Coordinates of C-alpha atoms in Angstrom, one line a residue:
L20 CA 35.2 -8.0 25.6
T21 CA 34.6 -8.8 29.2
T22 CA 31.0 -9.7 28.7
Y23 CA 31.4 -12.0 25.7
L24 CA 34.9 -13.4 26.3
R25 CA 34.6 -14.2 30.0
P26 CA 32.5 -17.4 29.3
Q27 CA 35.4 -18.5 26.9
W28 CA 38.3 -17.8 29.2
R29 CA 39.9 -21.2 28.6
R30 CA 40.0 -20.6 24.9
V31 CA 41.3 -17.1 25.4
A32 CA 44.0 -18.4 27.8
L33 CA 45.0 -21.0 25.1
M34 CA 45.3 -18.3 22.5
T35 CA 47.5 -16.3 24.9
A36 CA 49.8 -19.2 25.5
L37 CA 50.1 -19.9 21.7
L38 CA 50.9 -16.2 21.2
A39 CA 53.7 -16.3 23.8
A40 CA 55.1 -19.5 22.1
S41 CA 54.9 -17.8 18.7
I42 CA 56.8 -14.7 19.9
A43 CA 59.5 -16.9 21.4
L44 CA 60.0 -18.9 18.2
Q45 CA 60.0 -15.8 16.0
S46 CA 62.7 -14.3 18.1
L47 CA 64.8 -17.5 18.3
G48 CA 64.8 -18.3 14.5
P49 CA 67.1 -15.4 13.5
Q50 CA 69.5 -16.2 16.3
L51 CA 69.9 -19.7 15.0
L52 CA 70.5 -18.4 11.4
R53 CA 73.2 -16.0 12.8
R54 CA 74.9 -18.9 14.5
F55 CA 74.8 -21.0 11.3
I56 CA 76.2 -18.2 9.1
D57 CA 79.0 -17.4 11.6
G58 CA 79.7 -21.1 11.9
V59 CA 80.1 -21.4 8.2
T60 CA 82.4 -18.4 7.9
G61 CA 84.3 -19.4 11.1
G62 CA 85.0 -23.0 9.9
A63 CA 82.7 -24.8 12.4
D64 CA 82.5 -28.6 11.9
E65 CA 79.6 -30.0 9.9
S66 CA 77.9 -31.8 12.8
A67 CA 77.5 -28.5 14.7
L68 CA 76.2 -26.8 11.5
A69 CA 73.8 -29.7 11.0
R70 CA 72.5 -29.5 14.6
T71 CA 71.9 -25.7 14.2
G72 CA 70.1 -26.3 10.8
L73 CA 67.9 -29.0 12.3
L74 CA 67.1 -26.8 15.3
F75 CA 66.1 -24.0 13.0
L76 CA 63.9 -26.3 11.0
G77 CA 62.3 -27.4 14.2
V78 CA 61.6 -23.8 15.1
V79 CA 60.0 -23.1 11.7
L80 CA 57.8 -26.2 11.9
G81 CA 56.9 -25.3 15.5
G82 CA 55.8 -21.9 14.4
Q83 CA 53.6 -23.4 11.6
L84 CA 52.1 -25.8 14.1
I85 CA 51.2 -23.0 16.5
T86 CA 49.6 -21.1 13.6
A87 CA 47.6 -24.2 12.7
L88 CA 46.4 -24.6 16.3
A89 CA 45.6 -20.9 16.9
T90 CA 43.5 -20.5 13.8
P91 CA 40.5 -22.7 14.8
V92 CA 40.7 -21.6 18.4
S93 CA 40.5 -17.9 17.5
A94 CA 37.7 -18.6 14.9
A95 CA 35.7 -20.5 17.6
V96 CA 36.1 -17.6 20.0
G97 CA 35.0 -15.0 17.4
W98 CA 32.0 -17.0 16.3
A99 CA 30.8 -17.8 19.8
A100 CA 31.1 -14.2 20.9
T101 CA 29.5 -12.6 17.9
N102 CA 26.7 -15.2 17.8
A103 CA 26.0 -14.5 21.5
L104 CA 25.9 -10.7 20.7
R105 CA 23.6 -11.3 17.8
A106 CA 21.2 -13.3 20.0
D107 CA 21.2 -10.6 22.6
L108 CA 20.5 -7.8 20.1
A109 CA 17.8 -9.8 18.3
L110 CA 16.0 -10.4 21.6
H111 CA 16.4 -6.7 22.5
C112 CA 14.8 -5.7 19.2
L113 CA 11.9 -8.1 19.7
R114 CA 11.2 -6.4 23.0
L115 CA 11.2 -2.8 21.6
D116 CA 7.8 -1.2 20.9
L117 CA 6.4 -0.8 17.4
R118 CA 7.4 2.9 17.2
F119 CA 11.0 1.7 16.9
H120 CA 10.3 -0.8 14.2
Q121 CA 8.1 1.6 12.2
A122 CA 10.9 4.2 12.2
R123 CA 13.3 1.7 10.7
T124 CA 13.1 -0.8 7.9
P125 CA 13.8 -4.5 8.7
G126 CA 16.9 -4.2 6.4
E127 CA 18.4 -1.5 8.6
V128 CA 17.8 -3.6 11.8
I129 CA 19.3 -6.7 10.1
E130 CA 22.4 -4.7 9.1
R131 CA 22.9 -3.6 12.7
I132 CA 22.4 -7.1 14.2
D133 CA 24.3 -9.0 11.5
G134 CA 26.4 -6.7 9.4
D135 CA 27.9 -4.6 12.3
V136 CA 28.3 -7.5 14.6
G137 CA 30.1 -9.4 11.8
L138 CA 32.7 -6.7 11.8
L139 CA 33.5 -7.6 15.4
G140 CA 34.5 -11.2 14.7
N141 CA 38.2 -10.4 14.5
F142 CA 38.0 -7.9 17.4
F143 CA 36.6 -10.6 19.7
S144 CA 38.9 -13.4 18.4
R145 CA 42.3 -12.0 17.8
F146 CA 42.5 -8.2 18.3
I147 CA 43.6 -8.0 21.9
V148 CA 45.9 -11.0 21.6
Q149 CA 47.4 -10.0 18.3
I150 CA 47.8 -6.3 18.9
V151 CA 49.5 -7.0 22.3
G152 CA 51.5 -9.8 20.7
N153 CA 52.7 -7.8 17.8
G154 CA 53.5 -4.8 20.0
L155 CA 55.4 -7.0 22.4
L156 CA 57.3 -8.7 19.6
I157 CA 58.3 -5.3 18.2
V158 CA 59.7 -4.3 21.6
V159 CA 61.5 -7.6 22.0
I160 CA 63.1 -7.3 18.5
L161 CA 64.2 -3.7 19.2
G162 CA 65.7 -4.9 22.5
L163 CA 67.6 -7.7 20.8
I164 CA 68.9 -5.3 18.1
V165 CA 70.0 -2.8 20.8
A166 CA 71.8 -5.7 22.5
E167 CA 73.7 -6.3 19.3
D168 CA 74.5 -2.7 18.5
W169 CA 72.9 0.4 20.2
R170 CA 73.4 2.6 17.1
V171 CA 71.4 0.3 14.8
G172 CA 68.8 -0.2 17.5
L173 CA 68.4 3.6 17.9
L174 CA 68.0 4.0 14.1
L175 CA 65.4 1.3 13.8
T176 CA 63.5 2.6 16.9
A177 CA 63.2 5.9 15.2
F178 CA 61.9 4.1 12.1
V179 CA 59.3 2.2 14.1
A180 CA 58.2 5.4 15.8
L181 CA 57.7 7.2 12.5
A182 CA 55.7 4.3 11.0
L183 CA 53.4 4.2 14.1
A184 CA 52.9 7.9 14.1
L185 CA 51.8 7.8 10.4
L186 CA 49.6 4.8 11.2
L187 CA 47.7 6.5 14.0
R188 CA 47.3 9.7 11.9
V189 CA 45.7 7.8 9.0
Q190 CA 43.5 5.7 11.2
R191 CA 41.9 8.8 12.9
I192 CA 40.9 10.0 9.4
V193 CA 39.7 6.6 8.3
G194 CA 37.4 6.2 11.4
V195 CA 35.1 9.1 10.6
R196 CA 34.8 8.2 6.9
F197 CA 34.2 4.5 7.8
R198 CA 31.2 5.3 9.9
A199 CA 29.6 7.3 7.1
A200 CA 30.2 4.3 4.8
R201 CA 28.5 2.0 7.2
E202 CA 25.5 4.2 7.5
Q203 CA 25.1 4.2 3.8
T204 CA 25.4 0.4 3.7
T205 CA 22.6 0.3 6.1
R206 CA 20.4 2.5 3.9
V207 CA 21.2 0.3 0.9
N208 CA 20.2 -2.8 2.8
G209 CA 17.0 -1.2 3.9
L210 CA 16.3 -0.3 0.3
W211 CA 16.8 -3.9 -0.9
E212 CA 14.5 -5.2 1.8
E213 CA 11.8 -2.6 0.8
L214 CA 12.1 -3.4 -3.0
L215 CA 12.1 -7.2 -2.5
T216 CA 9.0 -7.0 -0.2
A217 CA 7.1 -4.8 -2.7
I218 CA 8.2 -6.7 -5.8
E219 CA 4.7 -7.6 -6.9
D220 CA 3.5 -3.9 -6.6
V221 CA 6.7 -2.7 -8.4
R222 CA 6.0 -5.0 -11.4
A223 CA 2.2 -4.5 -11.4
L224 CA 2.3 -0.7 -11.2
G225 CA 5.2 -0.2 -13.7
A226 CA 7.6 1.3 -11.0
R227 CA 10.6 -0.6 -12.3
A228 CA 12.3 2.4 -13.7
Y229 CA 11.9 4.4 -10.5
T230 CA 13.2 1.6 -8.3
E231 CA 16.2 1.0 -10.6
G232 CA 17.0 4.7 -10.6
R233 CA 16.7 4.9 -6.8
H234 CA 18.9 1.9 -6.4
A235 CA 21.5 3.4 -8.7
R236 CA 21.5 6.6 -6.7
E237 CA 22.1 4.8 -3.4
L238 CA 24.9 2.7 -4.9
G239 CA 26.4 5.8 -6.3
E240 CA 26.4 7.4 -2.9
M241 CA 28.0 4.3 -1.4
M242 CA 30.8 4.5 -4.0
R243 CA 31.3 8.2 -3.2
R244 CA 31.8 7.3 0.4
V245 CA 33.8 4.1 0.1
R246 CA 36.2 5.3 -2.7
P247 CA 38.1 7.8 -0.5
L248 CA 38.5 5.1 2.1
T249 CA 40.1 2.8 -0.5
V250 CA 42.3 5.5 -1.9
L251 CA 43.4 6.6 1.6
F252 CA 44.2 3.1 2.7
R253 CA 46.1 2.2 -0.5
T254 CA 48.1 5.5 -0.2
F255 CA 48.9 4.6 3.4
V256 CA 50.0 1.1 2.5
G257 CA 52.2 2.5 -0.3
T258 CA 53.7 5.0 2.1
L259 CA 54.4 2.4 4.7
A260 CA 56.0 0.2 2.1
I261 CA 58.4 3.1 1.2
I262 CA 59.2 3.5 4.9
F263 CA 59.9 -0.2 5.2
A264 CA 62.2 -0.1 2.2
V265 CA 64.0 2.9 3.7
G266 CA 64.3 1.0 7.0
N267 CA 65.8 -2.0 5.2
A268 CA 68.2 0.3 3.4
L269 CA 69.3 2.0 6.6
A270 CA 69.8 -1.4 8.4
F271 CA 71.7 -2.7 5.4
A272 CA 73.9 0.4 5.2
A273 CA 74.6 0.4 8.9
G274 CA 75.3 -3.3 9.0
A275 CA 77.6 -3.2 6.0
S276 CA 79.5 -0.2 7.5
L277 CA 80.0 -1.9 10.9
Y278 CA 80.9 -5.2 9.2
G279 CA 83.5 -3.4 7.1
A280 CA 84.9 -1.9 10.3
G281 CA 85.1 -5.3 11.8
E282 CA 82.6 -4.5 14.6
L283 CA 80.0 -7.0 13.4
T284 CA 80.1 -10.5 12.1
L285 CA 78.4 -11.5 8.8
G286 CA 75.9 -13.5 10.8
T287 CA 75.1 -10.5 12.9
V288 CA 74.5 -8.3 9.8
Y289 CA 72.1 -11.0 8.5
L290 CA 70.5 -11.0 12.0
L291 CA 69.9 -7.3 11.8
M292 CA 68.4 -7.5 8.3
Y293 CA 66.2 -10.4 9.4
Y294 CA 65.0 -8.5 12.4
T295 CA 64.3 -5.4 10.3
N296 CA 62.1 -7.4 8.0
L297 CA 60.4 -8.9 11.0
L298 CA 59.8 -5.4 12.3
A299 CA 58.2 -4.4 9.0
T300 CA 56.0 -7.5 9.0
N301 CA 54.8 -6.9 12.5
L302 CA 54.2 -3.3 11.8
G303 CA 52.1 -4.4 8.8
N304 CA 50.2 -6.7 11.2
V305 CA 49.6 -3.9 13.6
T306 CA 48.3 -1.8 10.6
E307 CA 45.7 -4.5 9.8
Q308 CA 44.7 -4.8 13.5
V309 CA 44.3 -1.1 13.9
T310 CA 42.3 -1.0 10.7
D311 CA 40.1 -3.7 12.1
F312 CA 39.9 -1.8 15.3
Q313 CA 38.6 1.3 13.6
M314 CA 35.9 -0.8 12.0
A315 CA 35.2 -2.4 15.3
V316 CA 34.9 1.0 17.0
V317 CA 32.3 2.2 14.5
A318 CA 30.5 -1.2 14.7
I319 CA 30.5 -1.1 18.5
G320 CA 29.2 2.5 18.5
R321 CA 26.3 1.4 16.2
V322 CA 25.6 -1.7 18.3
E323 CA 25.7 0.2 21.5
E324 CA 23.3 2.8 20.0
L325 CA 20.9 -0.1 19.3
A326 CA 21.4 -1.9 22.6
S327 CA 20.8 1.4 24.6
T328 CA 17.5 2.1 22.8
S329 CA 14.7 1.6 25.3
S330 CA 11.1 0.7 24.6
R331 CA 8.5 3.3 25.3
V332 CA 6.2 0.5 26.4
Q333 CA 7.6 -0.6 29.8
D334 CA 6.8 -3.7 31.7
G335 CA 4.4 -3.2 34.6
P336 CA 5.1 -4.5 38.1
D337 CA 2.1 -6.8 38.6
D338 CA 1.2 -10.2 37.4
W339 CA -2.2 -10.7 35.9
H340 CA -4.2 -13.9 36.3
P341 CA -7.4 -13.2 34.4
G342 CA -10.7 -14.9 34.9
A343 CA -12.2 -16.9 32.1
R344 CA -13.9 -13.8 30.7
P345 CA -12.4 -10.5 32.0
A346 CA -14.2 -7.2 31.8
L347 CA -12.7 -4.7 29.4
A348 CA -13.0 -0.9 29.5
F349 CA -11.6 2.1 27.6
A350 CA -11.8 5.4 29.6
D351 CA -11.2 8.7 27.8
V352 CA -8.4 7.1 25.7
S353 CA -6.6 9.5 23.3
F354 CA -3.7 8.4 21.0
A355 CA -1.6 9.7 18.1
Y356 CA 1.1 8.0 16.1
T357 CA 2.4 11.4 15.1
P358 CA 2.4 14.2 17.7
G359 CA -0.4 16.6 16.9
V360 CA -2.3 14.2 14.6
P361 CA -4.6 12.3 16.9
V362 CA -6.2 9.0 15.8
L363 CA -8.3 8.5 18.9
R364 CA -9.9 11.3 20.9
E365 CA -11.3 10.5 24.4
V366 CA -12.7 7.2 23.4
S367 CA -14.7 5.4 26.2
F368 CA -16.6 2.1 26.1
A369 CA -17.0 -1.0 28.2
V370 CA -17.3 -4.7 27.3
P371 CA -18.8 -6.8 30.2
P372 CA -17.5 -10.3 30.8
G373 CA -18.4 -12.7 28.1
Q374 CA -19.8 -10.1 25.7
T375 CA -18.8 -9.3 22.1
L376 CA -18.2 -5.8 20.7
G377 CA -18.1 -5.0 17.0
V378 CA -16.4 -1.8 15.9
V379 CA -17.1 -0.4 12.4
G380 CA -15.7 2.7 10.7
R381 CA -14.0 4.1 7.7
T382 CA -10.4 3.2 6.8
G383 CA -8.1 5.1 9.1
S384 CA -10.7 5.8 11.8
G385 CA -8.7 3.9 14.4
K386 CA -10.2 0.4 14.5
S387 CA -6.8 -1.4 14.4
T388 CA -5.4 1.2 16.8
L389 CA -7.9 0.0 19.5
A390 CA -6.5 -3.5 19.1
K391 CA -2.9 -2.4 19.2
L392 CA -3.5 -0.4 22.4
L393 CA -5.3 -3.3 24.1
F394 CA -2.3 -5.6 23.2
R395 CA 0.1 -2.8 24.5
F396 CA 1.9 -2.5 21.2
Y397 CA 1.5 1.2 22.2
D398 CA 0.4 3.0 25.3
P399 CA -2.4 5.7 25.1
D400 CA -1.3 9.3 25.3
A401 CA -4.2 10.0 27.7
G402 CA -6.9 8.0 29.5
A403 CA -6.7 4.4 30.6
I404 CA -7.4 0.8 29.4
T405 CA -8.4 -1.7 32.1
L406 CA -9.0 -5.4 32.4
D407 CA -11.0 -6.4 35.4
G408 CA -10.5 -2.8 36.6
R409 CA -6.7 -3.0 36.4
D410 CA -4.8 -0.5 34.3
L411 CA -2.8 -2.4 31.6
R412 CA 0.2 -0.3 32.3
A413 CA 0.5 -1.8 35.8
L414 CA 0.6 -5.4 34.4
R415 CA 3.6 -7.4 33.2
L416 CA 3.6 -7.7 29.4
G417 CA 4.1 -11.5 29.3
P418 CA 1.0 -12.5 31.3
L419 CA -1.0 -9.7 29.7
R420 CA -0.3 -10.8 26.2
D421 CA -0.7 -14.5 27.1
G422 CA -4.3 -13.7 28.1
I423 CA -5.2 -11.9 24.9
G424 CA -5.5 -13.5 21.4
L425 CA -5.0 -11.5 18.3
V426 CA -6.0 -12.3 14.7
P427 CA -4.2 -9.5 12.7
Q428 CA -5.1 -8.1 9.3
E429 CA -1.8 -9.3 7.9
V430 CA -0.9 -12.9 8.6
Q431 CA 2.7 -13.9 8.9
L432 CA 3.4 -17.6 8.0
F433 CA 6.8 -19.2 8.5
A434 CA 8.8 -21.6 6.4
A435 CA 8.0 -24.5 8.7
T436 CA 5.4 -27.2 9.2
V437 CA 1.7 -26.6 9.5
R438 CA 2.0 -27.7 13.1
D439 CA 4.7 -25.2 13.9
N440 CA 2.8 -22.4 12.2
L441 CA -0.3 -23.2 14.2
T442 CA 1.5 -23.5 17.6
L443 CA 4.2 -21.0 16.8
F444 CA 6.8 -23.7 17.6
D445 CA 5.3 -24.7 20.9
A446 CA 5.9 -28.4 21.1
A447 CA 3.8 -28.7 24.3
V448 CA 0.5 -28.3 22.3
P449 CA -0.8 -31.9 21.6
D450 CA -1.9 -32.8 18.1
E451 CA -5.4 -33.7 19.5
R452 CA -5.9 -30.2 20.6
I453 CA -4.7 -28.8 17.2
L454 CA -7.1 -31.1 15.3
A455 CA -10.0 -30.2 17.6
V456 CA -9.5 -26.5 17.0
A457 CA -9.1 -27.2 13.2
G458 CA -12.5 -29.0 13.3
E459 CA -14.2 -26.1 15.0
L460 CA -12.9 -23.7 12.3
G461 CA -13.8 -25.9 9.4
L462 CA -10.1 -26.7 8.6
A463 CA -10.4 -30.4 9.1
G464 CA -11.1 -31.1 5.4
W465 CA -8.2 -28.8 4.3
L466 CA -5.8 -30.6 6.7
A467 CA -6.9 -34.0 5.4
R468 CA -6.0 -33.0 1.9
L469 CA -2.4 -32.0 2.8
P470 CA 0.2 -34.5 1.7
A471 CA 1.7 -34.9 5.2
G472 CA -1.1 -33.5 7.4
L473 CA 0.3 -31.4 10.2
D474 CA 3.8 -32.3 9.1
T475 CA 3.3 -30.6 5.7
E476 CA 6.0 -28.0 5.1
L477 CA 4.8 -24.5 4.2
A478 CA 6.8 -22.1 2.0
G479 CA 6.2 -19.1 4.3
S480 CA 3.5 -16.6 3.5
G481 CA 3.5 -17.5 -0.2
G482 CA 2.4 -21.1 0.4
L483 CA -1.3 -20.5 1.1
S484 CA -4.1 -18.4 -0.2
A485 CA -5.0 -15.3 1.8
G486 CA -8.1 -17.0 3.2
E487 CA -6.3 -20.1 4.3
G488 CA -3.7 -18.0 5.9
Q489 CA -6.3 -16.1 7.9
L490 CA -7.9 -19.3 9.0
L491 CA -4.6 -20.5 10.3
A492 CA -4.3 -17.2 12.2
F493 CA -7.8 -17.9 13.7
A494 CA -6.5 -21.4 14.8
R495 CA -3.5 -19.8 16.5
G496 CA -5.8 -17.6 18.6
F497 CA -8.1 -20.5 19.5
L498 CA -5.2 -22.7 20.6
R499 CA -4.2 -20.0 23.1
D500 CA -7.7 -20.1 24.6
P501 CA -7.4 -16.4 25.6
G502 CA -9.7 -14.5 28.0
V503 CA -9.9 -11.7 25.4
G504 CA -10.0 -12.2 21.7
I505 CA -9.3 -9.5 19.2
L506 CA -10.3 -10.0 15.5
D507 CA -8.9 -7.3 13.3
E508 CA -10.8 -7.2 10.0
A509 CA -11.6 -10.8 10.6
S510 CA -13.9 -11.2 7.6
S511 CA -11.6 -9.5 5.1
R512 CA -10.4 -12.8 3.6

């Protein structure tokens, strides 16, 4: 709250002021109705009754106006806070090493960044203000009832204490179950991402029945976890409704008895009934807020778990300013993706400045792993990789990766223009430079055939052939003018 609401303190202060005004108006309205009723039964003149009625109408309209003002303010606070949190989490995930991403599907990560954070919208925008406001209003109402008659006040205080005790008991049970439901939701989203990504293989290899069966099993597990939550919540709401009805009955009976004994006026009896209903309404609001809070607690726990995950590849302390052609060396480098299953064993070689090294080998022999280690997607388990004699682990990641160009096996294209795909959204690269590189790579003719040239919109990775996509990846590397170039299976397409 302090991290993401502090920049919006003016909006939060406005919400607090609107809340205070709302509490005052909700407390004042029943007092005016009591005055009106007692005025009617006491024979007050019509002008006095009209003034009381108009004042009550003003209070009602004022309350509606405050609600209308508070809604967009609270929504703005919630959206600003959650969007800032989403941005921070997305950036954090981009900085994590590949081991983290290989252990989780993109669907799981998206559910953490978007789904869990989405549950915090109400927590950021209204929870503190409303839970404090509703709690304060309940205390104010009970105080006003005690001021009218201490016996009715004591009765209704016991009623509120019972309702809150039941509420807290149910919410503790709901919290554990809700976390399990959120974890299953994450698994389902991960499955959807996996199935949609592999849809061509699923259709081509006849795996539709398997995928539908797996989907059905995961949804069945979700229903198994969510259904008890729904039943428990509905049971709680029904129980609370019974308690509210009993509270109303007690207030009515006590009011009628005291009215019959001449200790209360008819307006005061109505005031007690109104306040009792207002208590029930605010207890219902507290119930919703506590339910949202339980969801928020689970979401915050999952968000904190993601935010506290640290990358195994840590930034080095030193800047790197490579020469035009740095020297590269691997010295006794060993590496395993899975402990005990080495991919590289004590690999050593050197590439002098300006020289080219070709690496050939069977599938799975570790060719791409060499490229990933040089780019510091991973760090070696043993040995060292050096550029100009400096261990990569001692260098800052940003300058290191700026000095290395990578053309990967799998090319990711974006739903953007050709220019943006080539420059990776770097507006500082001039078109002349782009066209010069395209000419070196034989792309000039292809660019000339595009309907809008560099401004042609691509439909993501599905908009080009595999060969055209890899040529664009080459152009990306050439535009960076790196000191070291890595071509991973560069002739495959």
